[in-house]
Coordinates of C-alpha atoms in Angstrom, one line a residue:
M215 CA 0.0 0.0 0.0
V216 CA 0.9 3.6 -0.1
T217 CA 1.1 4.9 3.4
F218 CA 0.4 8.3 4.7
L219 CA 2.2 9.3 7.9
P220 CA 0.9 12.2 10.1
S221 CA 3.0 15.4 10.2
R222 CA 2.4 15.5 13.9
P223 CA 0.7 13.5 16.7
G224 CA -3.0 13.7 17.2
R225 CA -6.3 12.3 16.0
L226 CA -6.8 11.8 12.2
A227 CA -9.5 14.4 12.4
D228 CA -6.9 17.0 13.7
V229 CA -3.7 16.1 11.7
P230 CA -3.3 18.9 9.1
S231 CA -1.1 17.0 6.6
F232 CA 0.6 13.7 5.9
D233 CA 3.8 12.5 4.3
R234 CA 3.6 9.8 1.6
T235 CA 5.6 6.7 2.0
I236 CA 5.3 3.0 1.3
G237 CA 3.9 0.3 3.5
G238 CA 2.5 -3.2 3.6
A239 CA 3.7 -6.3 5.6
E240 CA 5.1 -8.3 2.7
S241 CA 6.7 -5.4 0.9
N242 CA 8.3 -4.2 4.2
V243 CA 9.8 -7.6 4.7
A244 CA 11.0 -7.7 1.1
C245 CA 12.7 -4.3 1.3
A246 CA 14.4 -5.1 4.6
L247 CA 15.7 -8.4 3.3
A248 CA 17.0 -6.8 0.1
A249 CA 18.7 -4.1 2.2
A250 CA 20.3 -6.9 4.2
G251 CA 21.9 -8.3 1.0
H252 CA 19.4 -11.0 -0.1
R253 CA 17.9 -11.6 -3.5
V254 CA 14.2 -10.9 -3.1
S255 CA 11.1 -10.7 -5.3
W256 CA 7.8 -9.1 -4.3
V257 CA 4.7 -10.5 -6.0
S258 CA 1.4 -8.6 -5.7
R259 CA -1.1 -6.4 -7.6
V260 CA -1.3 -2.6 -7.8
G261 CA -3.4 -0.2 -9.7
A262 CA -2.3 1.3 -13.1
D263 CA -2.2 4.6 -11.4
G264 CA 0.3 7.1 -9.9
F265 CA 0.2 5.4 -6.5
G266 CA 1.1 2.1 -8.2
D267 CA 3.9 3.8 -10.0
H268 CA 5.2 5.2 -6.7
L269 CA 4.9 1.9 -4.8
T270 CA 6.7 -0.3 -7.4
G271 CA 9.4 2.3 -8.0
A272 CA 10.1 2.8 -4.3
I273 CA 10.2 -0.9 -3.6
A274 CA 12.4 -1.6 -6.6
A275 CA 14.8 1.1 -5.3
Y276 CA 15.6 -1.1 -2.4
G277 CA 16.8 -3.8 -4.8
V278 CA 13.6 -5.8 -4.8
D279 CA 12.6 -7.6 -8.1
T280 CA 9.1 -6.3 -8.9
S281 CA 8.7 -8.1 -12.2
G282 CA 6.0 -10.3 -10.5
V283 CA 3.8 -7.3 -9.7
R284 CA 0.8 -7.0 -11.9
R285 CA -0.9 -3.7 -12.8
D286 CA -4.7 -3.6 -12.7
P287 CA -6.3 -1.1 -15.0
D288 CA -9.7 -1.4 -13.3
R289 CA -8.9 -1.2 -9.6
P290 CA -6.9 1.3 -7.6
T291 CA -3.8 0.9 -5.5
G292 CA -4.6 0.5 -1.8
I293 CA -3.8 3.3 0.6
Y294 CA -4.0 3.9 4.3
F295 CA -3.6 6.7 6.9
R296 CA -2.4 6.2 10.5
T297 CA -1.8 8.3 13.6
A298 CA 1.6 8.5 15.2
T299 CA 0.6 6.7 18.4
D300 CA 1.4 3.1 19.3
R301 CA -0.9 0.5 17.7
A302 CA -1.4 -1.0 21.1
T303 CA -3.0 2.1 22.6
D304 CA -6.6 3.2 22.3
A305 CA -5.4 6.5 20.7
H306 CA -4.0 4.7 17.7
E307 CA -6.1 5.1 14.5
V308 CA -5.8 3.5 11.1
A309 CA -7.9 4.3 8.1
Y310 CA -7.7 1.6 5.5
Y311 CA -8.8 2.2 1.9
R312 CA -8.4 -1.3 0.5
A313 CA -11.8 -2.6 -0.4
G314 CA -11.9 -3.1 -4.1
S315 CA -8.2 -2.4 -4.4
A316 CA -6.0 -4.2 -7.0
A317 CA -4.4 -6.4 -4.3
S318 CA -7.9 -7.5 -3.1
A319 CA -8.4 -9.1 -6.6
M320 CA -5.8 -11.7 -6.0
A321 CA -7.0 -15.3 -6.1
P322 CA -5.8 -18.9 -6.8
G323 CA -3.8 -18.8 -10.0
N324 CA -3.5 -15.0 -9.9
P325 CA -0.6 -14.4 -9.3
P326 CA 0.8 -17.6 -11.0
R327 CA 2.2 -20.3 -8.8
D328 CA 5.5 -20.2 -10.7
D329 CA 6.1 -16.7 -9.5
L330 CA 5.3 -17.6 -5.9
W331 CA 7.3 -20.8 -5.8
A332 CA 10.5 -19.4 -7.4
G333 CA 12.5 -18.8 -4.2
R334 CA 13.8 -20.7 -1.2
V335 CA 11.3 -19.0 1.1
L336 CA 7.7 -17.9 0.4
H337 CA 6.7 -15.3 3.0
L338 CA 3.0 -14.6 3.5
S339 CA 1.0 -12.4 5.8
G340 CA -2.4 -12.9 7.5
I341 CA -3.3 -9.4 6.3
T342 CA -3.8 -10.7 2.8
A343 CA -6.3 -13.3 3.9
A344 CA -8.6 -10.5 5.2
L345 CA -8.7 -8.5 1.9
S346 CA -11.3 -10.6 0.0
D347 CA -12.7 -14.1 -0.4
G348 CA -10.4 -14.6 -3.3
C349 CA -7.3 -13.6 -1.3
L350 CA -8.4 -16.0 1.5
A351 CA -8.7 -18.8 -1.1
L352 CA -5.2 -18.0 -2.4
M353 CA -3.8 -18.1 1.1
R354 CA -5.4 -21.5 1.7
E355 CA -3.9 -22.8 -1.5
L356 CA -0.4 -21.5 -0.6
T357 CA -0.5 -22.9 2.9
A358 CA -1.7 -26.3 1.8
R359 CA 1.2 -28.8 2.1
A360 CA 2.3 -29.9 -1.4
P361 CA 5.4 -31.5 -2.9
G362 CA 8.0 -29.1 -4.2
R363 CA 6.8 -26.0 -2.4
P364 CA 9.4 -23.7 -0.9
L365 CA 9.6 -23.2 2.9
V366 CA 6.4 -21.2 3.7
S367 CA 6.9 -18.5 6.3
F368 CA 3.6 -17.0 7.7
D369 CA 3.4 -13.9 9.8
V370 CA 0.0 -13.9 11.5
N371 CA -0.3 -10.0 11.4
H372 CA -3.8 -9.9 13.0
R373 CA -5.4 -6.6 12.0
P374 CA -8.9 -6.4 13.7
G375 CA -10.0 -3.5 11.5
L376 CA -9.8 -5.7 8.4
W377 CA -12.1 -8.5 9.6
R378 CA -15.9 -8.2 9.4
K379 CA -16.3 -9.7 12.9
P380 CA -13.7 -10.8 15.5
S381 CA -14.4 -14.5 15.1
D382 CA -13.4 -14.4 11.4
A383 CA -9.8 -14.1 12.5
R384 CA -9.8 -17.7 13.7
V385 CA -9.0 -18.6 10.1
L386 CA -5.5 -17.3 10.7
L387 CA -4.9 -20.2 13.0
E388 CA -5.9 -22.6 10.2
L389 CA -3.5 -20.9 7.8
A390 CA -0.7 -20.8 10.3
R391 CA -0.9 -24.6 10.8
G392 CA -0.2 -25.1 7.2
A393 CA 3.1 -23.1 7.3
D394 CA 6.6 -24.3 8.0
L395 CA 7.6 -21.2 9.9
V396 CA 5.2 -19.1 11.9
L397 CA 5.7 -15.6 13.5
V398 CA 3.0 -14.5 15.9
G399 CA 2.8 -11.9 18.6
E400 CA 1.7 -13.0 22.1
D401 CA -0.8 -10.2 22.2
E402 CA -2.4 -10.9 18.8
A403 CA -2.7 -14.6 19.6
A404 CA -4.7 -13.7 22.7
Q405 CA -6.9 -11.3 20.8
A406 CA -7.5 -13.4 17.7
W407 CA -7.5 -16.9 19.2
D408 CA -7.9 -16.5 23.0
L409 CA -4.5 -18.3 23.4
H410 CA -2.4 -17.0 26.3
G411 CA 1.3 -17.6 26.7
A412 CA 4.0 -18.9 24.3
D413 CA 3.5 -22.6 25.3
A414 CA -0.3 -22.4 24.6
I415 CA 0.4 -20.9 21.2
R416 CA 2.9 -23.6 20.3
A417 CA 0.5 -26.3 21.5
A418 CA -2.2 -24.9 19.1
L419 CA 0.4 -24.9 16.3
P420 CA 1.9 -28.4 16.4
E421 CA 2.5 -28.8 12.6
P422 CA 5.0 -26.0 11.8
E423 CA 8.6 -27.0 12.3
T424 CA 9.4 -23.5 13.6
V425 CA 7.2 -21.1 15.7
V426 CA 8.4 -17.7 16.9
V427 CA 6.3 -16.0 19.6
K428 CA 7.1 -12.3 19.8
R429 CA 6.6 -10.9 23.3
G430 CA 7.2 -7.2 22.7
A431 CA 9.8 -5.6 24.9
A432 CA 10.2 -8.9 26.8
G433 CA 11.8 -10.5 23.7
A434 CA 10.9 -13.6 21.7
T435 CA 10.7 -17.3 22.1
L436 CA 11.6 -19.8 19.4
Y437 CA 10.2 -23.3 19.2
T438 CA 12.1 -25.6 16.8
R439 CA 11.0 -29.2 16.4
E440 CA 13.7 -31.8 16.7
P441 CA 14.1 -34.0 13.6
A442 CA 13.2 -37.7 14.0
A443 CA 16.0 -39.9 15.2
A444 CA 17.3 -42.4 12.6
G445 CA 14.9 -45.4 12.5
R446 CA 12.5 -43.8 15.0
G447 CA 9.8 -42.4 12.7
A448 CA 8.1 -39.5 14.5
A449 CA 9.9 -36.3 15.2
G450 CA 11.1 -35.5 18.7
G451 CA 10.1 -32.6 21.0
D452 CA 10.9 -28.9 20.7
T453 CA 14.1 -27.0 21.4
V454 CA 13.0 -23.8 23.0
T455 CA 15.1 -20.7 22.8
S456 CA 14.2 -17.3 24.4
V457 CA 16.1 -14.1 23.8
P458 CA 15.3 -10.7 25.4
A459 CA 14.9 -7.6 23.3
P460 CA 17.5 -4.9 23.6
R461 CA 16.3 -1.6 25.0
V462 CA 15.3 0.7 22.3
E463 CA 14.5 4.4 22.2
V464 CA 11.3 4.1 20.1
V465 CA 10.4 6.8 17.6
A466 CA 7.5 5.0 16.0
P467 CA 6.4 1.4 16.6
V468 CA 4.8 0.6 13.3
G469 CA 6.8 -1.8 11.0
A470 CA 8.8 -3.4 13.8
G471 CA 7.0 -6.8 13.4
D472 CA 7.8 -6.9 9.7
A473 CA 11.4 -5.9 10.4
F474 CA 11.7 -8.7 13.0
A475 CA 10.5 -11.2 10.4
A476 CA 13.1 -9.9 7.9
G477 CA 15.9 -10.2 10.4
F478 CA 14.9 -13.6 11.5
L479 CA 14.5 -14.9 7.9
S480 CA 17.8 -13.4 7.0
A481 CA 19.6 -15.3 9.7
T482 CA 17.6 -18.4 8.9
L483 CA 18.7 -18.2 5.2
R484 CA 22.3 -17.9 6.4
G485 CA 22.0 -21.0 8.6
L486 CA 22.7 -19.2 11.9
P487 CA 21.8 -20.8 15.2
A488 CA 18.6 -20.2 17.0
A489 CA 19.6 -17.5 19.4
A490 CA 21.4 -15.6 16.6
R491 CA 18.2 -15.7 14.5
L492 CA 16.2 -14.1 17.3
R493 CA 18.9 -11.5 17.9
H494 CA 19.0 -10.6 14.3
G495 CA 15.2 -10.2 14.4
H496 CA 15.5 -7.9 17.4
L497 CA 18.2 -5.8 15.7
M498 CA 16.2 -5.4 12.5
A499 CA 13.2 -4.5 14.5
A500 CA 15.2 -1.9 16.4
A501 CA 16.2 -0.3 13.0
A502 CA 12.5 0.2 12.3
L503 CA 11.6 1.3 15.8
T504 CA 14.1 4.2 15.7
V505 CA 12.7 5.9 12.5
P506 CA 9.3 7.5 11.8
G507 CA 8.2 5.3 8.9
D508 CA 7.8 1.5 8.5
L509 CA 11.3 0.9 7.1
G510 CA 14.6 1.7 8.8
A511 CA 18.0 1.2 7.2
P512 CA 19.5 -1.9 8.9
A513 CA 22.9 -2.1 10.4
S514 CA 25.6 -3.5 8.1
R515 CA 25.8 -7.3 8.2
A516 CA 29.1 -7.1 9.9
E517 CA 27.8 -4.8 12.6
A518 CA 24.7 -6.9 13.1
D519 CA 26.8 -10.0 13.4
R520 CA 29.0 -8.3 15.9
L521 CA 26.1 -7.3 18.1
A522 CA 24.3 -10.7 17.7
A523 CA 27.5 -12.4 18.9
L524 CA 27.7 -10.4 22.2
D525 CA 27.7 -12.4 25.4
D526 CA 24.5 -12.4 27.4
T527 CA 25.7 -9.7 29.8
A528 CA 26.7 -7.3 27.0
W529 CA 23.5 -8.0 25.1
G530 CA 21.5 -7.3 28.2
T531 CA 23.0 -3.8 28.5
L532 CA 22.6 -2.9 24.8
R533 CA 20.9 0.4 24.2
L534 CA 19.8 1.5 20.7
G535 CA 18.5 4.9 19.7
P536 CA 17.9 6.9 16.6
G537 CA 20.9 6.6 14.2
W538 CA 22.3 3.5 15.9
T539 CA 22.6 1.7 12.6
A540 CA 25.5 4.0 11.8
A541 CA 27.2 1.7 14.2
T542 CA 29.3 4.3 16.1
E543 CA 30.5 3.3 19.5
K544 CA 28.4 6.1 21.0
E545 CA 25.2 5.2 19.3
A546 CA 25.2 1.5 20.0
R547 CA 26.6 1.5 23.5
T548 CA 28.1 -1.8 24.4
P549 CA 30.5 -2.6 27.3

């Protein structure tokens, strides 16, 4: 979507002007992964309009391949407006204008499966499922286990404002169970599924090999199913890894979840161990948290690796503020 950010805090009714930028869960992840040095394609639909031109051009500028983006001559590019306040507070407002958008016209076969199965990882978001019946059917198709599919990563991304009634969001649990890797916030699992606590979430998602439960400032917990022992058949239990989040001077909270997903996926693609994957997720999230928009320039790979390799004591005293990705000793204060 094209995103409009408020020029100052306040209600949407009171904000006098907005700055145009880009947004959308999947494109945010794509841009962050490309900025981290990965080959990434973004597959979607946008209108054959000026906002569609802006969106595809801005995303391509991050190094993302947008050749799989289709232009719809009959439907507009989706847009949304938001306030500057935290999404978790009652003061936060979001105005979505996505009904009848080009993206809402996606359905099985549109985009083509060849475009979607071309990479090592196919990253999906629960937001897409809420856009239309066709989008939900597409998501059900893509999360159905089938020979030859890539690793399917699914970020639940529960957005209550997009569902007709609260109970509709239960379908996100069904979709998550079909994925290989699931990212879900503890708060959204409670709201969407009435599941409370990381262990309860994992118990409700036994099929995915990997489940990441994001716990806000408290950190994140990773459940990784042990492979079956030779000659034993069924897989073993989980390895559980928890990593606290570093302390961050937050400028704007929107986009942090997408950035975490990108950092975690980047480290997964690189074959890094469990704790490092969570730390890279936290570091990418911190890059987004310390800028006004959805996307923050990540630290260099070398700097992110250095910080992710800190011992537990040093990691626990890490403080990250605006500009920290410049990686000066003063901005990323470590002992």
